[in-house]
Coordinates of N, CA and C and ligand atoms in Angstrom, one line a residue:
M1 N -83.3 55.9 6.6 CA -84.5 55.2 6.0 C -84.1 53.7 5.7
I2 N -84.9 52.7 6.3 CA -84.6 51.3 6.1 C -85.5 50.8 5.0
V3 N -85.0 50.1 4.0 CA -85.8 49.5 3.0 C -85.8 48.0 3.1
I4 N -86.9 47.4 3.3 CA -86.9 45.9 3.5 C -87.6 45.3 2.3
K5 N -86.7 44.7 1.4 CA -87.2 44.1 0.2 C -88.3 44.9 -0.5
K6 N -89.4 44.2 -0.8 CA -90.5 44.9 -1.6 C -91.3 45.9 -0.7
T7 N -91.4 45.6 0.6 CA -92.2 46.4 1.4 C -91.4 47.4 2.3
M8 N -92.0 48.5 2.7 CA -91.2 49.5 3.4 C -92.0 50.0 4.5
A9 N -91.3 50.5 5.5 CA -91.9 51.3 6.6 C -90.9 52.4 6.9
F10 N -91.4 53.5 7.4 CA -90.6 54.6 7.6 C -90.7 55.2 9.0
L11 N -89.7 56.1 9.2 CA -89.7 56.7 10.6 C -90.5 58.0 10.6
L12 N -91.0 58.3 11.8 CA -91.7 59.6 11.9 C -90.9 60.7 11.4
S13 N -89.6 60.6 11.7 CA -88.7 61.7 11.3 C -88.7 61.9 9.7
D14 N -88.9 60.8 9.0 CA -89.0 60.8 7.5 C -90.3 61.6 7.1
Y15 N -91.3 61.4 7.9 CA -92.6 62.1 7.6 C -92.4 63.6 7.8
K16 N -91.7 63.9 8.9 CA -91.5 65.3 9.2 C -90.7 66.0 8.1
K17 N -89.6 65.2 7.6 CA -88.8 65.8 6.5 C -89.6 65.9 5.3
L18 N -90.5 65.0 5.0 CA -91.4 65.1 3.8 C -92.2 66.4 3.9
L19 N -92.8 66.7 5.0 CA -93.7 67.9 5.2 C -92.8 69.1 5.0
E20 N -91.6 69.1 5.7 CA -90.8 70.3 5.6 C -90.4 70.6 4.1
F21 N -90.1 69.5 3.4 CA -89.6 69.6 2.0 C -90.8 70.2 1.2
L22 N -92.0 69.7 1.4 CA -93.1 70.1 0.6 C -93.5 71.6 1.0
K23 N -93.3 71.9 2.2 CA -93.6 73.3 2.6 C -92.6 74.2 1.9
K24 N -91.3 73.8 1.8 CA -90.4 74.7 1.1 C -90.7 74.9 -0.4
K25 N -91.4 73.8 -0.9 CA -91.8 73.9 -2.3 C -93.0 74.9 -2.5
G26 N -93.6 75.3 -1.4 CA -94.7 76.3 -1.5 C -96.1 75.7 -1.1
Y27 N -96.2 74.4 -0.7 CA -97.4 73.9 -0.3 C -97.9 74.4 1.1
S28 N -99.2 74.6 1.2 CA -99.8 74.8 2.6 C -100.5 73.5 2.9
F29 N -100.7 73.3 4.2 CA -101.4 72.0 4.7 C -102.6 72.3 5.5
G30 N -103.5 71.4 5.6 CA -104.6 71.5 6.5 C -105.4 70.2 6.6
P31 N -106.4 70.2 7.5 CA -107.2 69.0 7.7 C -108.2 68.9 6.5
V32 N -108.8 67.8 6.4 CA -109.8 67.5 5.3 C -111.0 68.5 5.3
K33 N -111.5 68.8 6.5 CA -112.6 69.7 6.6 C -112.4 71.0 5.9
T34 N -111.1 71.5 5.8 CA -110.9 72.8 5.2 C -111.2 72.8 3.7
Y35 N -111.3 71.6 3.1 CA -111.7 71.5 1.7 C -113.1 72.1 1.5
Y36 N -113.9 71.9 2.5 CA -115.3 72.3 2.3 C -115.5 73.8 2.7
E37 N -114.4 74.4 3.3 CA -114.4 75.8 3.6 C -113.8 76.6 2.5
G38 N -113.0 75.9 1.7 CA -112.3 76.6 0.6 C -110.8 76.9 1.0
V39 N -109.9 76.6 0.1 CA -108.5 76.8 0.4 C -107.8 77.4 -0.8
I40 N -106.6 78.0 -0.6 CA -105.9 78.6 -1.8 C -104.7 77.6 -2.1
P41 N -104.7 77.1 -3.4 CA -103.6 76.2 -3.8 C -102.3 76.9 -3.9
P42 N -101.2 76.2 -3.9 CA -101.0 74.8 -3.7 C -101.3 74.3 -2.3
F43 N -102.1 73.3 -2.2 CA -102.6 72.9 -0.8 C -102.6 71.3 -0.7
I44 N -102.2 70.8 0.4 CA -102.2 69.4 0.7 C -103.1 69.1 1.9
F45 N -104.2 68.3 1.7 CA -105.0 67.9 2.8 C -104.4 66.7 3.4
L46 N -104.2 66.7 4.7 CA -103.5 65.6 5.4 C -104.5 64.8 6.1
R47 N -104.5 63.5 5.8 CA -105.5 62.5 6.3 C -104.7 61.4 7.0
H48 N -105.1 61.0 8.2 CA -104.5 59.9 8.9 C -105.6 59.0 9.4
D49 N -105.6 57.7 8.9 CA -106.5 56.7 9.5 C -105.8 56.0 10.6
V50 N -106.4 56.1 11.8 CA -105.7 55.5 13.0 C -106.3 54.1 13.1
D51 N -105.6 53.1 12.5 CA -106.1 51.7 12.5 C -105.7 51.0 13.8
R52 N -104.5 51.2 14.2 CA -104.0 50.6 15.5 C -103.0 51.5 16.1
F53 N -102.6 51.2 17.3 CA -101.5 52.0 18.0 C -101.8 53.5 18.0
S54 N -102.8 53.9 18.7 CA -103.2 55.3 18.8 C -102.1 56.2 19.4
S55 N -101.2 55.5 20.1 CA -100.1 56.3 20.7 C -99.1 56.9 19.6
R56 N -99.0 56.1 18.5 CA -98.2 56.6 17.4 C -98.9 57.8 16.7
A57 N -100.2 57.8 16.7 CA -101.0 59.0 16.2 C -100.7 60.2 17.0
V58 N -100.6 60.0 18.3 CA -100.4 61.2 19.2 C -99.0 61.8 18.9
K59 N -98.0 60.9 18.7 CA -96.7 61.3 18.4 C -96.6 62.1 17.0
M60 N -97.3 61.5 16.0 CA -97.4 62.2 14.7 C -98.1 63.6 14.8
A61 N -99.2 63.6 15.6 CA -99.9 64.8 15.8 C -99.0 65.9 16.5
Q62 N -98.2 65.5 17.4 CA -97.2 66.4 18.1 C -96.2 66.9 17.1
A63 N -95.7 66.0 16.2 CA -94.7 66.3 15.2 C -95.2 67.4 14.2
E64 N -96.5 67.2 13.8 CA -97.1 68.2 12.9 C -97.3 69.5 13.6
H65 N -97.7 69.4 14.9 CA -98.0 70.6 15.7 C -96.6 71.4 15.8
D66 N -95.5 70.7 16.0 CA -94.2 71.4 16.0 C -93.9 72.1 14.7
L67 N -94.4 71.6 13.6 CA -94.2 72.2 12.3 C -95.3 73.3 12.0
N68 N -96.2 73.5 12.9 CA -97.3 74.4 12.7 C -98.3 74.0 11.7
V69 N -98.5 72.7 11.6 CA -99.4 72.0 10.6 C -100.5 71.4 11.3
S70 N -101.7 71.5 10.8 CA -102.8 70.7 11.3 C -103.4 69.7 10.3
S71 N -104.0 68.6 10.8 CA -104.4 67.6 9.9 C -105.7 66.9 10.4
T72 N -106.1 65.8 9.8 CA -107.3 65.1 10.3 C -106.9 63.7 10.7
Y73 N -107.4 63.3 11.9 CA -107.1 61.9 12.4 C -108.5 61.2 12.5
Y74 N -108.6 60.1 11.7 CA -109.8 59.3 11.7 C -109.7 58.1 12.7
F75 N -110.6 58.1 13.7 CA -110.6 57.0 14.7 C -111.6 56.0 14.5
R76 N -111.2 54.7 14.8 CA -112.1 53.6 14.8 C -112.6 53.3 16.2
C77 N -113.6 52.5 16.4 CA -114.0 52.1 17.7 C -114.1 50.6 17.8
G78 N -114.0 50.1 19.0 CA -114.2 48.6 19.2 C -115.6 48.2 18.9
R79 N -115.9 46.9 19.0 CA -117.2 46.4 18.7 C -118.2 46.9 19.7
K80 N -117.8 47.2 20.9 CA -118.7 47.8 21.9 C -118.8 49.3 21.8
G81 N -118.2 49.9 20.8 CA -118.3 51.3 20.6 C -117.3 52.2 21.3
A82 N -116.2 51.5 21.9 CA -115.3 52.3 22.7 C -114.2 52.9 21.8
F83 N -113.9 54.2 21.9 CA -112.9 54.9 21.2 C -111.7 55.1 22.1
P84 N -110.5 55.2 21.6 CA -109.3 55.5 22.5 C -109.3 57.0 22.9
S85 N -110.2 57.3 23.9 CA -110.5 58.7 24.2 C -109.3 59.5 24.6
G86 N -108.4 58.9 25.3 CA -107.2 59.6 25.8 C -106.4 60.2 24.6
S87 N -106.1 59.4 23.6 CA -105.4 59.8 22.4 C -106.2 60.9 21.7
I88 N -107.5 60.6 21.5 CA -108.3 61.6 20.8 C -108.3 63.0 21.4
K89 N -108.4 63.0 22.7 CA -108.4 64.3 23.4 C -107.1 65.0 23.3
K90 N -106.0 64.2 23.3 CA -104.6 64.9 23.2 C -104.5 65.5 21.8
I91 N -104.9 64.7 20.8 CA -104.8 65.2 19.4 C -105.7 66.4 19.1
A92 N -106.9 66.3 19.6 CA -107.8 67.5 19.4 C -107.2 68.7 20.1
A93 N -106.6 68.5 21.3 CA -106.0 69.7 22.0 C -104.9 70.3 21.2
L94 N -104.2 69.5 20.3 CA -103.1 70.1 19.5 C -103.7 70.8 18.3
G95 N -105.0 70.9 18.2 CA -105.6 71.7 17.1 C -105.9 70.9 15.8
H96 N -105.9 69.6 15.9 CA -106.2 68.8 14.7 C -107.7 68.4 14.6
E97 N -108.1 68.1 13.4 CA -109.5 67.6 13.2 C -109.6 66.2 13.7
I98 N -110.7 65.8 14.3 CA -111.0 64.4 14.6 C -112.1 64.0 13.7
G99 N -111.9 62.8 13.1 CA -113.0 62.2 12.2 C -113.3 60.8 12.6
F100 N -114.3 60.3 12.0 CA -114.8 58.9 12.4 C -114.4 58.0 11.2
H101 N -113.6 56.9 11.6 CA -113.2 55.9 10.7 C -114.1 54.7 10.8
Y102 N -115.1 54.6 9.9 CA -116.2 53.7 10.1 C -116.0 52.3 9.5
E103 N -116.5 51.3 10.0 CA -116.4 49.9 9.5 C -117.7 49.2 9.7
T104 N -118.8 50.0 9.6 CA -120.1 49.4 10.0 C -120.7 48.5 8.9
M105 N -120.3 48.6 7.7 CA -120.8 47.6 6.7 C -120.2 46.2 7.0
V106 N -119.0 46.2 7.4 CA -118.4 44.9 7.7 C -119.0 44.3 9.0
R107 N -119.2 45.2 9.9 CA -119.7 44.8 11.2 C -121.2 44.3 11.1
E108 N -121.9 44.9 10.1 CA -123.3 44.5 9.9 C -123.5 43.5 8.7
K109 N -122.3 43.0 8.3 CA -122.3 42.0 7.2 C -123.1 42.4 5.9
G110 N -122.9 43.7 5.5 CA -123.4 44.2 4.3 C -124.9 44.6 4.4
D111 N -125.5 44.6 5.6 CA -126.9 45.1 5.7 C -126.9 46.7 5.8
L112 N -127.3 47.3 4.7 CA -127.2 48.8 4.6 C -127.9 49.5 5.8
S113 N -129.2 49.2 6.0 CA -129.9 49.9 7.0 C -129.4 49.7 8.4
A114 N -129.0 48.5 8.7 CA -128.4 48.2 10.1 C -127.0 48.9 10.2
S115 N -126.3 49.0 9.1 CA -125.0 49.7 9.0 C -125.2 51.2 9.3
L116 N -126.2 51.8 8.7 CA -126.4 53.2 8.9 C -126.8 53.5 10.3
K117 N -127.6 52.6 10.9 CA -128.0 52.8 12.3 C -126.8 52.7 13.2
L118 N -126.0 51.7 13.0 CA -124.8 51.5 13.8 C -123.8 52.7 13.6
F119 N -123.7 53.2 12.4 CA -122.9 54.4 12.0 C -123.3 55.6 12.9
G120 N -124.6 55.8 13.0 CA -125.1 56.9 13.8 C -124.8 56.8 15.3
H121 N -125.0 55.6 15.7 CA -124.7 55.3 17.2 C -123.2 55.4 17.5
E122 N -122.4 54.9 16.7 CA -120.9 55.0 16.9 C -120.4 56.5 16.8
L123 N -121.0 57.2 15.8 CA -120.6 58.6 15.6 C -121.0 59.4 16.8
E124 N -122.1 59.1 17.4 CA -122.6 59.8 18.6 C -121.6 59.6 19.7
G125 N -121.1 58.4 19.8 CA -120.1 58.0 20.9 C -118.9 58.9 20.7
L126 N -118.4 59.0 19.5 CA -117.2 59.8 19.2 C -117.4 61.3 19.5
R127 N -118.6 61.7 19.2 CA -118.9 63.2 19.5 C -118.9 63.5 20.9
K128 N -119.0 62.5 21.8 CA -119.0 62.8 23.2 C -117.5 63.1 23.6
I129 N -116.6 62.8 22.7 CA -115.2 63.1 23.0 C -114.7 64.3 22.3
A130 N -115.1 64.4 21.0 CA -114.6 65.5 20.2 C -115.6 65.9 19.1
D131 N -115.5 67.1 18.5 CA -116.3 67.5 17.4 C -116.0 66.7 16.2
V132 N -116.9 66.3 15.4 CA -116.7 65.5 14.2 C -117.4 66.1 13.0
K133 N -116.6 66.4 11.9 CA -117.3 67.0 10.7 C -117.1 66.1 9.5
T134 N -116.0 65.2 9.4 CA -115.8 64.4 8.3 C -115.6 62.9 8.7
V135 N -115.8 62.0 7.8 CA -115.7 60.6 8.1 C -114.9 59.9 7.0
S136 N -114.3 58.7 7.3 CA -113.7 57.9 6.2 C -113.9 56.4 6.5
A137 N -113.9 55.7 5.4 CA -114.2 54.2 5.6 C -112.9 53.5 5.9
H138 N -113.0 52.5 6.8 CA -111.8 51.6 7.1 C -111.8 50.6 5.9
G139 N -110.6 50.2 5.5 CA -110.5 49.4 4.3 C -111.0 47.9 4.5
S140 N -110.7 47.3 5.7 CA -111.0 45.9 5.9 C -110.8 45.0 4.7
P141 N -109.5 45.0 4.2 CA -109.2 44.3 2.9 C -109.5 42.8 3.0
L142 N -109.6 42.2 4.2 CA -109.7 40.8 4.2 C -111.2 40.4 4.3
S143 N -112.1 41.4 4.4 CA -113.5 41.0 4.5 C -114.1 41.0 3.1
R144 N -115.2 40.2 2.9 CA -115.9 40.2 1.6 C -116.9 41.4 1.5
Y145 N -117.1 42.2 2.6 CA -117.9 43.4 2.6 C -117.1 44.6 2.5
Y146 N -117.6 45.7 1.9 CA -116.9 46.9 1.7 C -117.6 48.0 2.6
N147 N -116.8 48.5 3.5 CA -117.3 49.6 4.3 C -117.7 50.8 3.4
A148 N -116.9 51.0 2.4 CA -117.1 52.1 1.4 C -118.4 52.0 0.7
D149 N -119.1 50.9 0.7 CA -120.4 50.7 0.1 C -121.4 51.7 0.6
I150 N -121.3 52.1 1.9 CA -122.3 53.0 2.4 C -121.9 54.5 2.1
R151 N -120.7 54.8 1.7 CA -120.3 56.2 1.7 C -121.1 57.0 0.7
K152 N -121.5 56.5 -0.4 CA -122.3 57.3 -1.3 C -123.7 57.5 -0.8
R153 N -124.2 56.7 0.2 CA -125.5 56.8 0.7 C -125.6 57.5 2.1
L154 N -124.5 58.0 2.5 CA -124.5 58.6 3.9 C -125.4 59.9 3.8
P155 N -126.4 60.0 4.6 CA -127.2 61.3 4.7 C -126.4 62.3 5.5
L156 N -125.5 63.0 4.9 CA -124.5 63.9 5.6 C -125.2 64.9 6.5
K157 N -126.3 65.5 5.9 CA -127.0 66.5 6.7 C -127.6 65.9 8.0
R158 N -128.2 64.8 7.8 CA -128.8 64.1 9.0 C -127.8 63.8 10.1
F159 N -126.6 63.5 9.6 CA -125.5 63.2 10.6 C -124.7 64.4 11.0
S160 N -125.1 65.6 10.5 CA -124.4 66.9 10.7 C -122.9 66.8 10.3
L161 N -122.7 66.2 9.1 CA -121.3 66.0 8.6 C -121.2 66.9 7.3
V162 N -119.9 67.3 7.0 CA -119.7 68.1 5.8 C -119.2 67.2 4.6
G163 N -118.6 66.1 4.9 CA -118.2 65.3 3.8 C -117.5 64.0 4.2
E164 N -117.4 63.1 3.2 CA -116.6 61.9 3.3 C -115.7 62.1 2.1
P165 N -114.4 62.3 2.4 CA -113.5 62.8 1.3 C -113.5 61.9 0.1
M166 N -113.6 60.6 0.2 CA -113.5 59.8 -1.0 C -114.7 59.9 -1.9
V167 N -115.8 60.5 -1.4 CA -117.0 60.8 -2.3 C -117.1 62.3 -2.5
D168 N -116.9 63.1 -1.5 CA -117.2 64.5 -1.6 C -116.0 65.4 -1.9
M169 N -115.0 64.8 -2.6 CA -113.8 65.6 -3.0 C -113.7 65.4 -4.5
D170 N -113.3 66.4 -5.3 CA -113.2 66.3 -6.7 C -111.8 65.8 -7.1
F171 N -111.8 64.4 -7.3 CA -110.5 63.8 -7.6 C -110.1 63.9 -9.1
S172 N -110.9 64.7 -9.9 CA -110.4 65.0 -11.2 C -109.4 66.2 -11.1
K173 N -109.5 66.9 -9.9 CA -108.5 68.0 -9.7 C -107.5 67.7 -8.6
I174 N -107.9 66.7 -7.7 CA -107.0 66.4 -6.6 C -106.3 65.1 -6.8
L175 N -105.1 65.0 -6.5 CA -104.3 63.8 -6.6 C -104.4 63.1 -5.3
Y176 N -104.7 61.8 -5.3 CA -104.8 61.0 -4.1 C -103.5 60.2 -3.9
V177 N -102.9 60.4 -2.7 CA -101.6 59.7 -2.4 C -101.8 59.0 -1.1
T178 N -101.5 57.7 -1.1 CA -101.6 57.0 0.2 C -100.5 56.0 0.4
D179 N -100.2 55.7 1.7 CA -99.1 54.8 2.1 C -99.7 53.4 2.2
T180 N -101.0 53.2 1.9 CA -101.6 51.8 2.1 C -100.8 50.8 1.2
G181 N -100.5 49.7 1.7 CA -99.7 48.7 1.0 C -98.2 48.7 1.3
G182 N -97.8 49.7 2.2 CA -96.5 49.6 2.7 C -95.6 50.8 2.2
T183 N -95.9 51.4 1.1 CA -95.2 52.6 0.7 C -96.1 53.4 -0.2
F184 N -95.7 54.6 -0.6 CA -96.6 55.5 -1.4 C -96.7 54.8 -2.8
G185 N -97.8 54.8 -3.4 CA -98.0 54.3 -4.7 C -97.8 52.8 -4.8
S186 N -98.1 52.1 -3.7 CA -97.9 50.6 -3.6 C -98.8 49.8 -4.6
Q187 N -98.2 48.8 -5.2 CA -99.0 47.9 -6.0 C -99.8 46.9 -5.1
H188 N -99.5 46.9 -3.8 CA -100.2 46.0 -2.9 C -101.5 46.6 -2.3
N189 N -101.7 47.8 -2.7 CA -103.0 48.5 -2.3 C -104.1 48.1 -3.1
L190 N -105.1 47.3 -2.5 CA -106.2 46.7 -3.3 C -107.4 47.6 -3.4
R191 N -107.7 48.3 -2.3 CA -109.0 49.0 -2.2 C -108.9 50.5 -2.0
D192 N -107.8 51.0 -1.5 CA -107.7 52.4 -1.0 C -107.3 53.3 -2.2
R193 N -108.3 53.6 -3.0 CA -108.0 54.6 -4.1 C -109.2 55.5 -4.4
S194 N -108.9 56.6 -5.1 CA -110.0 57.5 -5.4 C -110.6 57.1 -6.7
V195 N -111.8 57.7 -7.1 CA -112.4 57.4 -8.4 C -111.7 58.2 -9.5
G196 N -110.8 59.1 -9.1 CA -110.1 60.0 -10.1 C -108.7 59.7 -10.2
R197 N -107.9 60.7 -9.8 CA -106.4 60.7 -10.0 C -105.8 60.1 -8.8
N198 N -105.0 59.0 -9.0 CA -104.2 58.3 -7.9 C -102.7 58.3 -8.2
F199 N -101.9 58.4 -7.2 CA -100.5 58.3 -7.4 C -100.1 56.9 -7.3
K200 N -99.5 56.4 -8.4 CA -99.3 54.9 -8.6 C -97.8 54.5 -8.8
I201 N -96.9 55.4 -8.5 CA -95.5 55.0 -8.6 C -94.9 54.7 -7.3
P202 N -94.5 53.4 -7.0 CA -94.0 53.0 -5.7 C -92.8 53.9 -5.3
S203 N -93.0 54.6 -4.2 CA -92.0 55.7 -3.8 C -91.8 55.8 -2.3
S204 N -90.6 56.1 -2.0 CA -90.3 56.4 -0.6 C -90.7 57.9 -0.3
P205 N -90.8 58.3 1.0 CA -91.1 59.7 1.3 C -90.2 60.6 0.5
F206 N -88.9 60.3 0.5 CA -87.9 61.2 -0.2 C -88.3 61.3 -1.7
S207 N -88.5 60.2 -2.4 CA -88.8 60.4 -3.8 C -90.2 60.9 -4.1
L208 N -91.1 60.7 -3.2 CA -92.4 61.3 -3.3 C -92.3 62.9 -3.3
G209 N -91.5 63.3 -2.3 CA -91.3 64.8 -2.1 C -90.6 65.4 -3.4
E210 N -89.8 64.6 -4.0 CA -89.1 65.1 -5.2 C -90.1 65.2 -6.3
M211 N -91.1 64.3 -6.4 CA -92.0 64.2 -7.6 C -93.1 65.2 -7.5
L212 N -93.5 65.6 -6.3 CA -94.7 66.5 -6.2 C -94.3 67.9 -6.4
V213 N -94.9 68.5 -7.4 CA -94.6 69.9 -7.8 C -95.8 70.8 -7.8
P214 N -95.9 71.9 -7.1 CA -97.1 72.7 -7.1 C -97.7 73.0 -8.4
E215 N -96.8 73.3 -9.4 CA -97.3 73.7 -10.8 C -98.1 72.5 -11.4
K216 N -97.7 71.3 -11.1 CA -98.3 70.1 -11.7 C -99.4 69.6 -10.8
E217 N -99.2 69.6 -9.6 CA -100.2 69.1 -8.6 C -100.5 70.1 -7.5
P218 N -101.5 71.0 -7.9 CA -101.8 72.1 -6.9 C -102.6 71.6 -5.7
M219 N -103.3 70.5 -5.9 CA -104.2 70.0 -4.8 C -103.9 68.5 -4.6
I220 N -103.7 68.1 -3.3 CA -103.3 66.7 -3.0 C -104.1 66.3 -1.7
L221 N -104.6 65.1 -1.7 CA -105.0 64.5 -0.5 C -104.0 63.4 -0.1
L222 N -103.2 63.7 1.0 CA -102.1 62.8 1.4 C -102.6 62.0 2.6
S223 N -102.6 60.6 2.4 CA -103.1 59.8 3.5 C -101.9 59.0 4.1
C224 N -101.6 59.2 5.3 CA -100.5 58.4 6.0 C -101.1 57.8 7.3
H225 N -100.9 56.5 7.4 CA -101.3 55.7 8.6 C -100.3 55.9 9.7
P226 N -100.6 56.5 10.8 CA -99.6 56.7 11.8 C -98.9 55.4 12.3
E227 N -99.6 54.3 12.2 CA -98.9 53.0 12.7 C -97.7 52.7 11.9
R228 N -97.7 53.2 10.6 CA -96.5 52.9 9.7 C -95.3 53.8 9.9
W229 N -95.5 54.8 10.8 CA -94.4 55.8 11.0 C -94.0 55.9 12.4
P230 N -93.3 54.8 12.9 CA -92.9 54.8 14.3 C -91.7 55.7 14.5
C231 N -91.3 55.9 15.8 CA -90.2 56.8 16.1 C -88.9 56.1 16.0
G232 N -88.8 54.7 16.2 CA -87.5 54.1 16.2 C -87.5 52.8 15.5
G233 N -86.3 52.2 15.4 CA -86.0 51.0 14.6 C -86.9 49.8 14.9
V234 N -87.2 49.5 16.2 CA -88.0 48.3 16.6 C -89.4 48.5 16.0
G235 N -90.0 49.6 16.1 CA -91.3 49.9 15.5 C -91.3 49.7 14.0
L236 N -90.1 50.1 13.4 CA -90.0 50.0 12.0 C -90.0 48.6 11.5
L237 N -89.3 47.7 12.2 CA -89.3 46.3 11.8 C -90.7 45.7 12.0
Q238 N -91.3 46.1 13.1 CA -92.7 45.6 13.4 C -93.7 46.1 12.3
A239 N -93.6 47.3 11.9 CA -94.5 47.9 10.9 C -94.3 47.2 9.6
A240 N -93.0 46.9 9.2 CA -92.7 46.3 8.0 C -93.2 44.8 8.0
G241 N -93.1 44.2 9.2 CA -93.5 42.8 9.4 C -95.1 42.7 9.2
M242 N -95.8 43.7 9.8 CA -97.2 43.8 9.6 C -97.6 43.9 8.2
D243 N -96.9 44.8 7.4 CA -97.2 45.0 6.0 C -97.0 43.7 5.2
M244 N -95.9 43.0 5.5 CA -95.6 41.8 4.8 C -96.7 40.7 5.1
G245 N -97.1 40.6 6.4 CA -98.2 39.7 6.7 C -99.4 40.1 6.0
A246 N -99.8 41.4 5.9 CA -101.0 41.8 5.3 C -100.9 41.5 3.8
I247 N -99.8 41.7 3.2 CA -99.6 41.4 1.7 C -99.9 39.9 1.5
V248 N -99.3 39.0 2.3 CA -99.5 37.6 2.2 C -101.0 37.2 2.3
L249 N -101.6 37.8 3.4 CA -103.0 37.5 3.6 C -103.9 38.0 2.4
K250 N -103.6 39.2 1.9 CA -104.4 39.7 0.8 C -104.2 38.8 -0.4
K251 N -103.0 38.2 -0.7 CA -102.8 37.3 -1.8 C -103.6 36.1 -1.6
I252 N -103.7 35.5 -0.4 CA -104.4 34.3 -0.1 C -105.9 34.6 -0.4
V253 N -106.4 35.7 0.2 CA -107.8 36.1 0.0 C -108.2 36.2 -1.5
R254 N -107.3 36.9 -2.2 CA -107.5 37.1 -3.6 C -107.6 35.8 -4.4
S255 N -106.7 34.8 -4.0 CA -106.7 33.5 -4.8 C -107.9 32.7 -4.4
L256 N -108.4 32.8 -3.1 CA -109.6 32.1 -2.7 C -110.8 32.6 -3.4
R257 N -110.8 34.0 -3.6 CA -112.0 34.6 -4.3 C -112.1 34.2 -5.8
R258 N -111.0 33.9 -6.4 CA -110.9 33.6 -7.8 C -111.7 32.4 -8.2
Ligands
LIG301 ZN1 -108.4 52.0 8.2

């Protein structure tokens, strides 16, 4: 595990070790949609927002499959609605859930009705590739608009969805853990948090694994961005560099907004 000053990136093998360690502690794992079907605790819902480098998501999906674990991969599309269909098909074939990672509020500059219309259109495009039951908002930390602003107003039934985890999960009971900001519990995470319980202690995968105990934390939503978990050292430096760049940009945006 390489630690680069304040920010960190980790290897896919570290992620595998984290899952194996938590499995030994008694946790079961599953995709986000299983929350709406009912699960037996201790249980960890695995969420992956595929922001960039969908090939890294395929590798993570294969690693989970090797451990007999399934999870949810949320995919974005380009401005013309194109999804990385090859990666999506491979991940769905491994038994994982495919979800829609929407950013329609930013694309429609805060216009709610235009954003919902675009949401429906892009979701339809993703459904031509895979079944979709849940959706999650892309952070877009550098934009003045919040994609998450439409999540409370999503007509789930109309879109044949079962939930948007950040709205339709009970975070008074579930602990939200994310690697946004470069490490688990990062202080550089500006927007990616639940309305309830959030893990806030900056931690490596190893120390996170140590801290999570089924008796204290029976239900967890664990969000890991596949682009932060490459297979080798070059990807590690590149992921850490991206994090450092993002931290600097977030600081500039924050000071400009003040
Ligand atoms: Zn995202």
